[in-house]
CSV table of C-alpha atoms and ligand atoms in Angstrom, one decimal:
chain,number,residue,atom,x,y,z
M,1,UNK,CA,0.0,0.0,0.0
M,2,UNK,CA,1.8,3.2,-0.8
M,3,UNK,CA,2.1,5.8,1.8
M,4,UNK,CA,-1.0,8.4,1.8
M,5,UNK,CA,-1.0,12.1,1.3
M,6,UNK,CA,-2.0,14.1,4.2
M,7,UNK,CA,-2.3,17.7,4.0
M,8,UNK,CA,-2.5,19.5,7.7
M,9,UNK,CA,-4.2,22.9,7.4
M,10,UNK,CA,-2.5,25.9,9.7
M,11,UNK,CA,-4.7,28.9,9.9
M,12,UNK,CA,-1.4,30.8,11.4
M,13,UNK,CA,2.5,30.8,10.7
M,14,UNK,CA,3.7,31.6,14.6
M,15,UNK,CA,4.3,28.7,16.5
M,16,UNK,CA,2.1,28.3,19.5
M,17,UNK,CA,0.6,25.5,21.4
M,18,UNK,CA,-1.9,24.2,18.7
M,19,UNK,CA,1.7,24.4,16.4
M,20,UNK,CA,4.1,23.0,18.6
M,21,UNK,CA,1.7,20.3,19.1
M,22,UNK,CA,1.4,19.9,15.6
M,23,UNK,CA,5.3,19.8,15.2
M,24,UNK,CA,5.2,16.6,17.7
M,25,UNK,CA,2.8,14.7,15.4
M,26,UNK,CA,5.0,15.7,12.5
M,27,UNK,CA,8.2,14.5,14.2
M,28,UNK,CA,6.5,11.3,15.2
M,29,UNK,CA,4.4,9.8,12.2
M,30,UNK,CA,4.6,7.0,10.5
M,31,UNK,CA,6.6,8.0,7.0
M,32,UNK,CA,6.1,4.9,5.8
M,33,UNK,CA,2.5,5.3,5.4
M,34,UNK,CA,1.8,8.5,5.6
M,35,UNK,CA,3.3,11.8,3.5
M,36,UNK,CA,2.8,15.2,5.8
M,37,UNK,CA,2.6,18.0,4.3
M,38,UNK,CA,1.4,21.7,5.5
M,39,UNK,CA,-0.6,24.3,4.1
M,40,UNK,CA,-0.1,27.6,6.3
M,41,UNK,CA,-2.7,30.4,6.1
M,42,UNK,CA,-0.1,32.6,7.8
M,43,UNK,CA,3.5,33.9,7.8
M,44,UNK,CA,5.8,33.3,10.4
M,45,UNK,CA,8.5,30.8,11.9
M,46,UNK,CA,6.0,27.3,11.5
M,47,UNK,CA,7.6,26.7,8.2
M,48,UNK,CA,11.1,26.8,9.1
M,49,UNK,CA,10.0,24.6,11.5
M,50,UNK,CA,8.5,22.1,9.2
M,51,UNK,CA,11.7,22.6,6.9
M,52,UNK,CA,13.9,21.2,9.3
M,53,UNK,CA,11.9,18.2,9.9
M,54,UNK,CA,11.6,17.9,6.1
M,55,UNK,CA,8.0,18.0,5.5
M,56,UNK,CA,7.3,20.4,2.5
M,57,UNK,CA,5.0,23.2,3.2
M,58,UNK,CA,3.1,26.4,1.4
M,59,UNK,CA,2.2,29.3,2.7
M,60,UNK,CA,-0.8,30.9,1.6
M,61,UNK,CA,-1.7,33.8,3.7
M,62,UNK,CA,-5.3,34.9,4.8
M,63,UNK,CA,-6.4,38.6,3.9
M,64,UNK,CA,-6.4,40.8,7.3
M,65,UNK,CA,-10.3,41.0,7.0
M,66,UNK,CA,-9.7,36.9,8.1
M,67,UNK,CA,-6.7,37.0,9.5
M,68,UNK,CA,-7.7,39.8,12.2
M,69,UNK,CA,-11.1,37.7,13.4
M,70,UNK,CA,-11.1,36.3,16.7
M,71,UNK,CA,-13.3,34.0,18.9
M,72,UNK,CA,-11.2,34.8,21.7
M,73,UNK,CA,-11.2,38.5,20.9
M,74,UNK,CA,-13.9,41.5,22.2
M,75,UNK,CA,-14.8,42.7,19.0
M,76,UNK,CA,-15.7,39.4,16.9
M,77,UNK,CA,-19.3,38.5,15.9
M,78,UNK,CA,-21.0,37.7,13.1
M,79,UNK,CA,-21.0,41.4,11.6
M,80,UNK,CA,-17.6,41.2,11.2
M,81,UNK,CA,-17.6,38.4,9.4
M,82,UNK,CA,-19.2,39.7,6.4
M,83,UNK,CA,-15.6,41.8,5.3
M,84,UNK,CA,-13.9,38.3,5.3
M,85,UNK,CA,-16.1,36.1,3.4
M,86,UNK,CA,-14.6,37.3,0.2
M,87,UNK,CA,-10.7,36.5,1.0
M,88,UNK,CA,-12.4,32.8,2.4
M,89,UNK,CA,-14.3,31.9,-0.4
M,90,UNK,CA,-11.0,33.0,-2.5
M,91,UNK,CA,-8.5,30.9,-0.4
M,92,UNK,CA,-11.2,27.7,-0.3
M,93,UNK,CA,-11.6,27.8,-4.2
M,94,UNK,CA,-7.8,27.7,-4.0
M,95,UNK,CA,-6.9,25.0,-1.1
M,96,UNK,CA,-9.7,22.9,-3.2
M,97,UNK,CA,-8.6,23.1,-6.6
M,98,UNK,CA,-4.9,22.1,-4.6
M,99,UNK,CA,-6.5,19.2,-2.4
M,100,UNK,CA,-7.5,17.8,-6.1
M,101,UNK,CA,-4.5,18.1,-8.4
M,102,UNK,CA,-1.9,16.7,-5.7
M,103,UNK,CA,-4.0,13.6,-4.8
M,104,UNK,CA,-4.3,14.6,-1.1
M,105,UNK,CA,-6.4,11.2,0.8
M,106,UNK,CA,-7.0,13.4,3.7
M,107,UNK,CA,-6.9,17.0,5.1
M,108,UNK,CA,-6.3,17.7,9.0
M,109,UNK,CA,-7.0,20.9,9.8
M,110,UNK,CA,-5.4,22.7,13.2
M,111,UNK,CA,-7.5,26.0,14.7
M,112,UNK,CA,-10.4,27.3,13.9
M,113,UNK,CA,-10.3,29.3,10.7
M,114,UNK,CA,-8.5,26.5,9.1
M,115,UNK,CA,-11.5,24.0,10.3
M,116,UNK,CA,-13.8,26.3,8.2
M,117,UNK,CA,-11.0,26.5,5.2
M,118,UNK,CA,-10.0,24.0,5.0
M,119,UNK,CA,-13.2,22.2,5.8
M,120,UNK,CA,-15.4,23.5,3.3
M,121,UNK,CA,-12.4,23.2,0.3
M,122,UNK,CA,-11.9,19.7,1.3
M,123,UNK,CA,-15.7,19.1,0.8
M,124,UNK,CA,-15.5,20.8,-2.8
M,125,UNK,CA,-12.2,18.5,-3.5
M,126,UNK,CA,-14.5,15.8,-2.3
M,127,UNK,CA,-11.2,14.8,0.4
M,128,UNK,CA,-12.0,13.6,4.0
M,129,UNK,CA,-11.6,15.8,6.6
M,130,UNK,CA,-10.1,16.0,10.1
M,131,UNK,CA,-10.7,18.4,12.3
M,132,UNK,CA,-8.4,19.0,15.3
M,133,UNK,CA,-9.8,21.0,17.7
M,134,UNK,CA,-7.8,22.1,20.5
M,135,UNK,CA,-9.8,25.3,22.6
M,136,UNK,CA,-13.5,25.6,23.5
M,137,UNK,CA,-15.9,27.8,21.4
M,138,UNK,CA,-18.2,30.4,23.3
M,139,UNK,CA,-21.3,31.3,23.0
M,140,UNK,CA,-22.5,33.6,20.5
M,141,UNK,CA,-24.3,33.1,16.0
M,142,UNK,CA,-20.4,33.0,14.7
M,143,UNK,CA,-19.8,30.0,17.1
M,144,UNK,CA,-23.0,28.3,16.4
M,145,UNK,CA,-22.3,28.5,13.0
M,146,UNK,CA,-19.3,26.8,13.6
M,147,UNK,CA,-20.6,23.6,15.6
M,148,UNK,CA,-23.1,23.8,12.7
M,149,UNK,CA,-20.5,23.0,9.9
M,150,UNK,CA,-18.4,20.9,12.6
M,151,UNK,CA,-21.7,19.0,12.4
M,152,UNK,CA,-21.5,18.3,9.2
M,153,UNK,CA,-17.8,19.1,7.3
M,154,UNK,CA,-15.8,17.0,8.9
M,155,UNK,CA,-15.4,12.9,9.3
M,156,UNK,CA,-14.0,13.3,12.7
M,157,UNK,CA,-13.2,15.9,15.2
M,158,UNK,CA,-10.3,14.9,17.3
M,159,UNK,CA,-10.5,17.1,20.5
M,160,UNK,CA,-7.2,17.6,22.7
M,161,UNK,CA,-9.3,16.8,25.8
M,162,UNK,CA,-12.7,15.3,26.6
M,163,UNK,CA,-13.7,19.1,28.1
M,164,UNK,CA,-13.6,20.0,24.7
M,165,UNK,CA,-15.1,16.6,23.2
M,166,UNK,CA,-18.5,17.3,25.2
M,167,UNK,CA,-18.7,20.2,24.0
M,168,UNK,CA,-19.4,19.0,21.0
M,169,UNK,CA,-21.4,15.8,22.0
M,170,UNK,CA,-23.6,18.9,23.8
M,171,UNK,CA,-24.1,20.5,20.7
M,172,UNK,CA,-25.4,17.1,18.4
M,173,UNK,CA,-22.8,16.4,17.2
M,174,UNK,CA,-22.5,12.1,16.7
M,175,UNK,CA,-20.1,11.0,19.6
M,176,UNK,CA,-19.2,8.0,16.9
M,177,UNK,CA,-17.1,11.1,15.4
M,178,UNK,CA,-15.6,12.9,17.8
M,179,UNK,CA,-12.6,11.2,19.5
M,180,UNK,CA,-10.8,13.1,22.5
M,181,UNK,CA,-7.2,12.0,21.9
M,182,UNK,CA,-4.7,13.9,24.7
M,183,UNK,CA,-1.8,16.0,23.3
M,184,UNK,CA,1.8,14.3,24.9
M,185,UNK,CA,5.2,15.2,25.7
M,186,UNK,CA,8.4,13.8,24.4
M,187,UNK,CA,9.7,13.1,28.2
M,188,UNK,CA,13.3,12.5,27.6
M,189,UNK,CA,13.1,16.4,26.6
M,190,UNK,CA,12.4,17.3,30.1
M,191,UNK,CA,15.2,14.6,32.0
M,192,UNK,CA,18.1,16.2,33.3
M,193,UNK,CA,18.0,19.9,32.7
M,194,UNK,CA,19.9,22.8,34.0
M,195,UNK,CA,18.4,25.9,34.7
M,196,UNK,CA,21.5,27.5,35.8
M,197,UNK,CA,21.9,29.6,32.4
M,198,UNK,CA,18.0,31.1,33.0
M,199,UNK,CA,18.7,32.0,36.7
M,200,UNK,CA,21.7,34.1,35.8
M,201,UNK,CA,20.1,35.8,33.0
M,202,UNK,CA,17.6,37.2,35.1
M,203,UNK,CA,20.5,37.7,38.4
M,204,UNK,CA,18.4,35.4,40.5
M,205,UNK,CA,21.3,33.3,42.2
M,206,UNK,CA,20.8,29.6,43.0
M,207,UNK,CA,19.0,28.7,46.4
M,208,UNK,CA,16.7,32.1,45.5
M,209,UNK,CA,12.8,30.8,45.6
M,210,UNK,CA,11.0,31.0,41.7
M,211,UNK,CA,7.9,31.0,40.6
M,212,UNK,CA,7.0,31.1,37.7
M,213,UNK,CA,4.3,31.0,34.7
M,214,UNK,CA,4.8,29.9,31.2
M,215,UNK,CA,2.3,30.7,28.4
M,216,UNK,CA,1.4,33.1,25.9
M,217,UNK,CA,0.5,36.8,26.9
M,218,UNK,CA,-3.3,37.1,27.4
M,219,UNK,CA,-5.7,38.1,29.7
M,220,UNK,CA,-7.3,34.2,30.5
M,221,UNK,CA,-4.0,33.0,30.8
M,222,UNK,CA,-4.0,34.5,34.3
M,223,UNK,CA,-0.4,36.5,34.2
M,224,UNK,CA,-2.2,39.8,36.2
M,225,UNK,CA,-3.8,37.3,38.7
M,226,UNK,CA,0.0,35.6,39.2
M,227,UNK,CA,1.4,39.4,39.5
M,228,UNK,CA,-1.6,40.0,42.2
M,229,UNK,CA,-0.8,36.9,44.3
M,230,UNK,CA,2.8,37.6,43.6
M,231,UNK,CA,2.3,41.2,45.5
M,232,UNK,CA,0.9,38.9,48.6
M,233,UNK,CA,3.2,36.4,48.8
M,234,UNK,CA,6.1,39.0,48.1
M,235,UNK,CA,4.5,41.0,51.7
M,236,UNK,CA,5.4,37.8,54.0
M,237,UNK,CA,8.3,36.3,51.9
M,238,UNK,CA,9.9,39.5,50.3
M,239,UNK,CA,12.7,37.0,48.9
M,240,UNK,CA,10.8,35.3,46.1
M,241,UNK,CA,11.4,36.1,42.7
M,242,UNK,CA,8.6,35.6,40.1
M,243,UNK,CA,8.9,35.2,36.4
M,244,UNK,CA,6.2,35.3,33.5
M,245,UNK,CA,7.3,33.5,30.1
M,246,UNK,CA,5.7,34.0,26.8
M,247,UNK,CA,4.7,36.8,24.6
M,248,UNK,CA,1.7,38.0,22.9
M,249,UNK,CA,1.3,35.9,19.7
M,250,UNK,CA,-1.7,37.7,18.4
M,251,UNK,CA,-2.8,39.6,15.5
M,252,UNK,CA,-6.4,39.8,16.2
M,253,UNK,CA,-8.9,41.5,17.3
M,254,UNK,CA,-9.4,42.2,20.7
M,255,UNK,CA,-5.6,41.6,21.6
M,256,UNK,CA,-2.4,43.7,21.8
M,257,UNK,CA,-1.2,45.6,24.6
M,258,UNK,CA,-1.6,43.2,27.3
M,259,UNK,CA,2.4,43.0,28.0
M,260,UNK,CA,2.4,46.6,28.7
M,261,UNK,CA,-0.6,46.4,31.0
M,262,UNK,CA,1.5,43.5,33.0
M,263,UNK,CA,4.5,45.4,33.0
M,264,UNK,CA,2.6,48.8,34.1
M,265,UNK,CA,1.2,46.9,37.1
M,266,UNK,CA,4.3,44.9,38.1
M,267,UNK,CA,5.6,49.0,38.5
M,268,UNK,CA,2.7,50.3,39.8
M,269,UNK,CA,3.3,47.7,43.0
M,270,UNK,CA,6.8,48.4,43.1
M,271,UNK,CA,8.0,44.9,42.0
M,272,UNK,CA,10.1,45.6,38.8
M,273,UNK,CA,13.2,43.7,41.0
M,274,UNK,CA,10.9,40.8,42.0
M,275,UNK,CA,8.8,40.2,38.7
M,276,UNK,CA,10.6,39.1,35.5
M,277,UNK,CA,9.0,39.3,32.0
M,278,UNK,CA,11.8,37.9,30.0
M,279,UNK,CA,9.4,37.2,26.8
M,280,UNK,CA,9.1,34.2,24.6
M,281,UNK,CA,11.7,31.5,25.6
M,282,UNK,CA,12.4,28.3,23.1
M,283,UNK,CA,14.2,26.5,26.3
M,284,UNK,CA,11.2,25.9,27.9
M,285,UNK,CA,12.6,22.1,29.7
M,286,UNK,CA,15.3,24.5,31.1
M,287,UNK,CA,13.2,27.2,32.1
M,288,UNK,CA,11.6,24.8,33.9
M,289,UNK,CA,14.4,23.4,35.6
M,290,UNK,CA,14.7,26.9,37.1
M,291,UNK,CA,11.7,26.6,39.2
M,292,UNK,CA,10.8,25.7,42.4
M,293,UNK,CA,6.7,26.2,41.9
M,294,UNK,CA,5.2,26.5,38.4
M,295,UNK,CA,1.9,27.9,38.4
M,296,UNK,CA,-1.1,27.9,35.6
M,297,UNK,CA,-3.7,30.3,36.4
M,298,UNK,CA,-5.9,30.3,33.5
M,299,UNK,CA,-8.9,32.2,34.2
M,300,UNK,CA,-11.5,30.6,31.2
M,301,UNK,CA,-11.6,27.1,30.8
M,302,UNK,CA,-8.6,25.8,29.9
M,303,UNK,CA,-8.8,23.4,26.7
M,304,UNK,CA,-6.2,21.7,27.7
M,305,UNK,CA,-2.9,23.3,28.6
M,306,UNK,CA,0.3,21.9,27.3
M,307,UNK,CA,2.5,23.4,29.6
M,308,UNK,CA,1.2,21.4,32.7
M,309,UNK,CA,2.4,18.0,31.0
M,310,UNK,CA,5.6,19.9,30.5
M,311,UNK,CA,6.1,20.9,33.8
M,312,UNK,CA,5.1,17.5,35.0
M,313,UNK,CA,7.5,16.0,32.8
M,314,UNK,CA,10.3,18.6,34.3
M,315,UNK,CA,9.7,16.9,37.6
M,316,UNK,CA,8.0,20.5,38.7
M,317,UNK,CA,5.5,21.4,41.5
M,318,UNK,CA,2.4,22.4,40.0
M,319,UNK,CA,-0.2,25.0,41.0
M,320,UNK,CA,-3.2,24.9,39.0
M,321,UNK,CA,-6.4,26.7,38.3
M,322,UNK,CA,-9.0,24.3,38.8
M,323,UNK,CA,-10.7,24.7,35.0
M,324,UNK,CA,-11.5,23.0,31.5
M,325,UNK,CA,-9.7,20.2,31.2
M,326,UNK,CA,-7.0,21.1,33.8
M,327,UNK,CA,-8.2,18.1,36.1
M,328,UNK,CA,-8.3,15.5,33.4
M,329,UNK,CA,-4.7,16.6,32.8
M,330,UNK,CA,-3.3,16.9,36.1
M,331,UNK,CA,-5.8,14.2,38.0
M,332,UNK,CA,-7.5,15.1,41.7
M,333,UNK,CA,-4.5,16.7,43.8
M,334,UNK,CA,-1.9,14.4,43.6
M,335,UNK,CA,0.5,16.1,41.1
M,336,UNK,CA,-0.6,19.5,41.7
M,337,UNK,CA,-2.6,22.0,44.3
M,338,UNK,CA,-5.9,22.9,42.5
M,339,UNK,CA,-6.9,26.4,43.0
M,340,UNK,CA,-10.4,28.4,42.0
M,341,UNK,CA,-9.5,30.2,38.7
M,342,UNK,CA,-9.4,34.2,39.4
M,343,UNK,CA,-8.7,33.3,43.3
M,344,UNK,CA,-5.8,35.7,43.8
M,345,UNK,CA,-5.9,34.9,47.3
M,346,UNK,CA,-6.0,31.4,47.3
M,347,UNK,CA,-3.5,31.1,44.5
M,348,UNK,CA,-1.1,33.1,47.0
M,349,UNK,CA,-1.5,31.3,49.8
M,350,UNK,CA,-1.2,28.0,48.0
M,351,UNK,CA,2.3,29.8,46.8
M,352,UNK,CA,3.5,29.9,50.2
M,353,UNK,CA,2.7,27.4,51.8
M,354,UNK,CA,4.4,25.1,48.9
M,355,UNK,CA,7.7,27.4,48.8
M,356,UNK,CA,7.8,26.5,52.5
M,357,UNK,CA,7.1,22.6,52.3
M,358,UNK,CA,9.7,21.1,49.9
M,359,UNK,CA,8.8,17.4,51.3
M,360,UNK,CA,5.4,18.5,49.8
M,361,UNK,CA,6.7,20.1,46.4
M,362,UNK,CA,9.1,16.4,46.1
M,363,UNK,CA,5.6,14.7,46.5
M,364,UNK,CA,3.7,16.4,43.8
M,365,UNK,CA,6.5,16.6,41.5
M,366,UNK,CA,6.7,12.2,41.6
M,367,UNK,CA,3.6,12.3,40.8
M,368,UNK,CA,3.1,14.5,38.3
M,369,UNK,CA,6.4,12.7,36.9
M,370,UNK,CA,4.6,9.6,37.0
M,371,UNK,CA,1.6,10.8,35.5
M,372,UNK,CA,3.1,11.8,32.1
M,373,UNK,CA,5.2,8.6,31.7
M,374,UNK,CA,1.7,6.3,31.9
M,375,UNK,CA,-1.1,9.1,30.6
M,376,UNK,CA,0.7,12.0,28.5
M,377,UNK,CA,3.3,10.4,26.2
M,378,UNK,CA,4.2,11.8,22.9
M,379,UNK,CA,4.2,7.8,21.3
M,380,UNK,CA,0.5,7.3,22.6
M,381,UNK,CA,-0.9,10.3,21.4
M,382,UNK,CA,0.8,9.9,17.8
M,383,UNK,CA,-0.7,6.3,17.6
M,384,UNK,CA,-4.3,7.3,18.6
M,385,UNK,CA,-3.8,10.0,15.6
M,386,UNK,CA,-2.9,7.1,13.3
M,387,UNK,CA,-5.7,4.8,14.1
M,388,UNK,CA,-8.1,7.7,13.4
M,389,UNK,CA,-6.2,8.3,10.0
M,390,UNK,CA,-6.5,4.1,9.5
M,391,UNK,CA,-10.1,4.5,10.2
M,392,UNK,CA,-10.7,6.8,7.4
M,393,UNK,CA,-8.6,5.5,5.0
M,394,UNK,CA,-9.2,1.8,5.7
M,395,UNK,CA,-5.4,1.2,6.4
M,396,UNK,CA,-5.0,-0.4,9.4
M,397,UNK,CA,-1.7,-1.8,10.9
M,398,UNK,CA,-3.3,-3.8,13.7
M,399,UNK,CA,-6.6,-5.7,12.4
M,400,UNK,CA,-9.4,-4.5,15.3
M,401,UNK,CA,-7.7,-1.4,16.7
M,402,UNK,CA,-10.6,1.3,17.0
M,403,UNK,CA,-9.1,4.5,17.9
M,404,UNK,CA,-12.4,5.8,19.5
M,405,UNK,CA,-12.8,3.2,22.0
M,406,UNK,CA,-10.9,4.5,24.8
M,407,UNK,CA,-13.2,7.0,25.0
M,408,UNK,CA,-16.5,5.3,24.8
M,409,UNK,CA,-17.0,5.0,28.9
M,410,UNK,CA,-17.1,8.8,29.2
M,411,UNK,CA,-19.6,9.1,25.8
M,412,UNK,CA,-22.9,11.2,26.5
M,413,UNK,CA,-24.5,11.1,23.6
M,414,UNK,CA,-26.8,13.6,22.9
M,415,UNK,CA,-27.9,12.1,19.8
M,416,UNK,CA,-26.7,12.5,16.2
M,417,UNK,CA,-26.7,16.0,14.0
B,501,LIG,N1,5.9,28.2,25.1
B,501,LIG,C1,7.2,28.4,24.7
B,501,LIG,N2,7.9,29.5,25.0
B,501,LIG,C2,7.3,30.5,25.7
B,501,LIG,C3,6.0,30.3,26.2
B,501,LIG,C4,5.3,29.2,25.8
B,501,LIG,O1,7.8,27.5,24.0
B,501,LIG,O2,8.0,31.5,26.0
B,501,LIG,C5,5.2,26.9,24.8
B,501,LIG,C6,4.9,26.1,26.0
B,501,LIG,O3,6.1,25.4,26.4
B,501,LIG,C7,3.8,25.2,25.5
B,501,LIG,C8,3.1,26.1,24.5
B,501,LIG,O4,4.0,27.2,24.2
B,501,LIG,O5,4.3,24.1,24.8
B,501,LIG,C9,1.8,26.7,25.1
B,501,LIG,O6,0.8,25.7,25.0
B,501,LIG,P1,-0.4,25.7,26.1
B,501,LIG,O7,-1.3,24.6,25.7
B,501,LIG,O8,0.1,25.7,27.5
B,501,LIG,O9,-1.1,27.1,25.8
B,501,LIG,P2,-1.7,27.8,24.5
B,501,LIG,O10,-0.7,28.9,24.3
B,501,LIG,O11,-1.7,26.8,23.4
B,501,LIG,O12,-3.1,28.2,25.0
């Protein structure tokens, strides 16, 4: 059986947690059978990234009118829609007439403008279609319209957490097609690290307690609730050092500025020698072997949150906002102290109490360790990809494998679209 022709479908070109988890899948499929390549609807670093793990990709970028919507965003809704549908309709005529001539077996689309894209021009190519959906939609028509094509575009909806699966379920959509298959980390990445080299760029010597957060720049990521509870814990333990690590990735609507906003604040409490904002870092494993406490403070539910199985897979103690799928990633309590999302209080007492119980912070960190070796493992989640891939295709390695049936104990069906 020659190997198939997948085309993954990028709505952006910056690299960010839907991308790096796309890179993982890339690194880790099956070349034999299967022949990745990428279609970006944005510029940016992603396709040096795919260069180097020599997958060919083409870049295609999205008009502003699309490129600037945003579900996240204040100022999205179904008005502004209407200025973008031209630049879609152009780039789905395109991606279709593409999809046809190069023979593609399957499209796999990865965020949410690609899912409509890519989604529709795989329907016109008459090409199966994956969608991979990795954050929760709101409420409001320009969401409903898309669990109204997500009803009926694509084959299967893989979901990076079964939060975001029953979202889905909730809204008609056939359980048979949406499988909730975990996003992992390649552990050995995370053994062994030295976070000397990040200490000393910031002049935080060694023995000096850390906390720190790592995500992109945005308001329900939490970063102004961790420099809140950081003014708190700073009052009783004044020799803590905080640091917040990311940028602001978007372009759209309803985003921009939030760095400066942190950065006003941290000064406004007097805390520009306590709270770092080094930026986007690409050493994550070692800027996590810098910290003593990492903390995730996501305010909206969080889809599923990458950065957790990292810092479990660093060995870290966690602190987590209790949201989304956070507990599904990071179980009951064991491998990390659950706090109410928004809690400033809470989240800085929970701080304290951890920098002063390292017996406790060893604890978690086993178990959080343990947790990503058995549940969160980059070779597991590229094999439940597969199967769905062997479903569709009808190209299974191992006669009876059924990639959805790990998930069928947790199924609420709510009956089909
Ligand atoms: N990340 C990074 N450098 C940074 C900040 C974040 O490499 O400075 C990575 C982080 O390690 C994680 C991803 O970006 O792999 C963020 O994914 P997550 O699911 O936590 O959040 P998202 O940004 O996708 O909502």
């Amino acid at each position: 059986m020659p190997a198939a022709r997948l085309c993954y479908v990028s709505p952006v070109g910056f690299v960010g947690g839907a991308e790096l988890s796309l890179l993982d899948l890339l690194t880790h499929l099956d070349r034999d059978r299967f022949h990745p390549e990428v279609v970006c609807l944005g510029e940016g670093p992603l396709v040096d990234h795919l260069t180097a793990l020599g997958v060919p990709s083409r870049v295609w970028p999205m008009g502003q009118a699309v490129a600037r919507l945003s579900l996240r965003g204040k100022r999205s809704g179904l008005g502004r829609l209407l200025p973008a549908i031209p630049g879609t309709l152009g780039q789905v005529a395109r991606l279709a007439a593409y999809l046809r001539k190069a023979g593609v077996r399957l499209a796999h689309t990865n965020g949410m403008k690609a899912h409509v894209i890519g989604g529709l021009a795989a329907r016109l190519a008459r090409v199966p279609v994956v969608w991979h959906v990795r954050d929760f939609l709101g409420q409001g028509r320009l969401e409903d319209l898309v669990f109204w094509l997500g009803a009926r575009v694509p084959v299967r909806i893989i979901t990076n957490s079964q939060a975001v699966a029953r979202t889905w379920w909730e809204r008609g959509v056939s359980p048979s097609r949406v499988v909730a298959v975990h996003n992992g980390v390649d552990v050995e990445r995370y053994e062994g690290r030295d976070g000397d080299a990040f200490r000393v760029s910031l002049g935080i010597p060694a023995g000096v307690p850390l906390v720190g957060l790592i995500g992109m720049l945005a308001p329900w990521k939490g970063q102004m609730e961790f420099v809140e509870a950081a003014r708190l814990v700073f009052r009783s333990a004044p020799q803590t050092r905080f640091v917040i690590v990311g940028e602001e990735p978007y372009l759209t609507d309803g985003h921009g500025g939030f760095a400066e906003s942190l950065q006003r604040r941290v000064m406004e409490l007097g805390l520009g020698h306590a709270v770092f904002l080094p930026g986007y870092r690409r050493d994550v494993p070692e800027v996590l072997a810098a910290l003593d406490v990492v903390v995730h403070a996501s305010t909206a539910p969080e889809p599923f949150g990458r950065v957790l199985v990292e810092a479990m897979a660093a060995r870290r103690p966690l602190i987590a906002a209790d949201c989304g799928a956070v507990r599904e990633v990071v179980g009951d309590g064991d491998a990390a102290v659950l706090v109410p999302p928004g809690a400033i209080a809470s989240l800085a007492e929970a701080m304290l109490a951890l920098l002063k119980d390292p017996e406790r912070r060893a604890a978690l960190a086993e178990a959080g360790w343990a947790r990503v070796r058995q549940q969160f493992t980059l070779e597991a989640h590229v094999r439940q990809i597969e199967q769905v891939y062997e479903e569709i295709l009808g190209v299974s390695r191992e006669p009876g494998t059924h990639a959805t049936a790990w998930v069928a104990e947790s199924r609420e069906p709510k009956g089909e679209a």
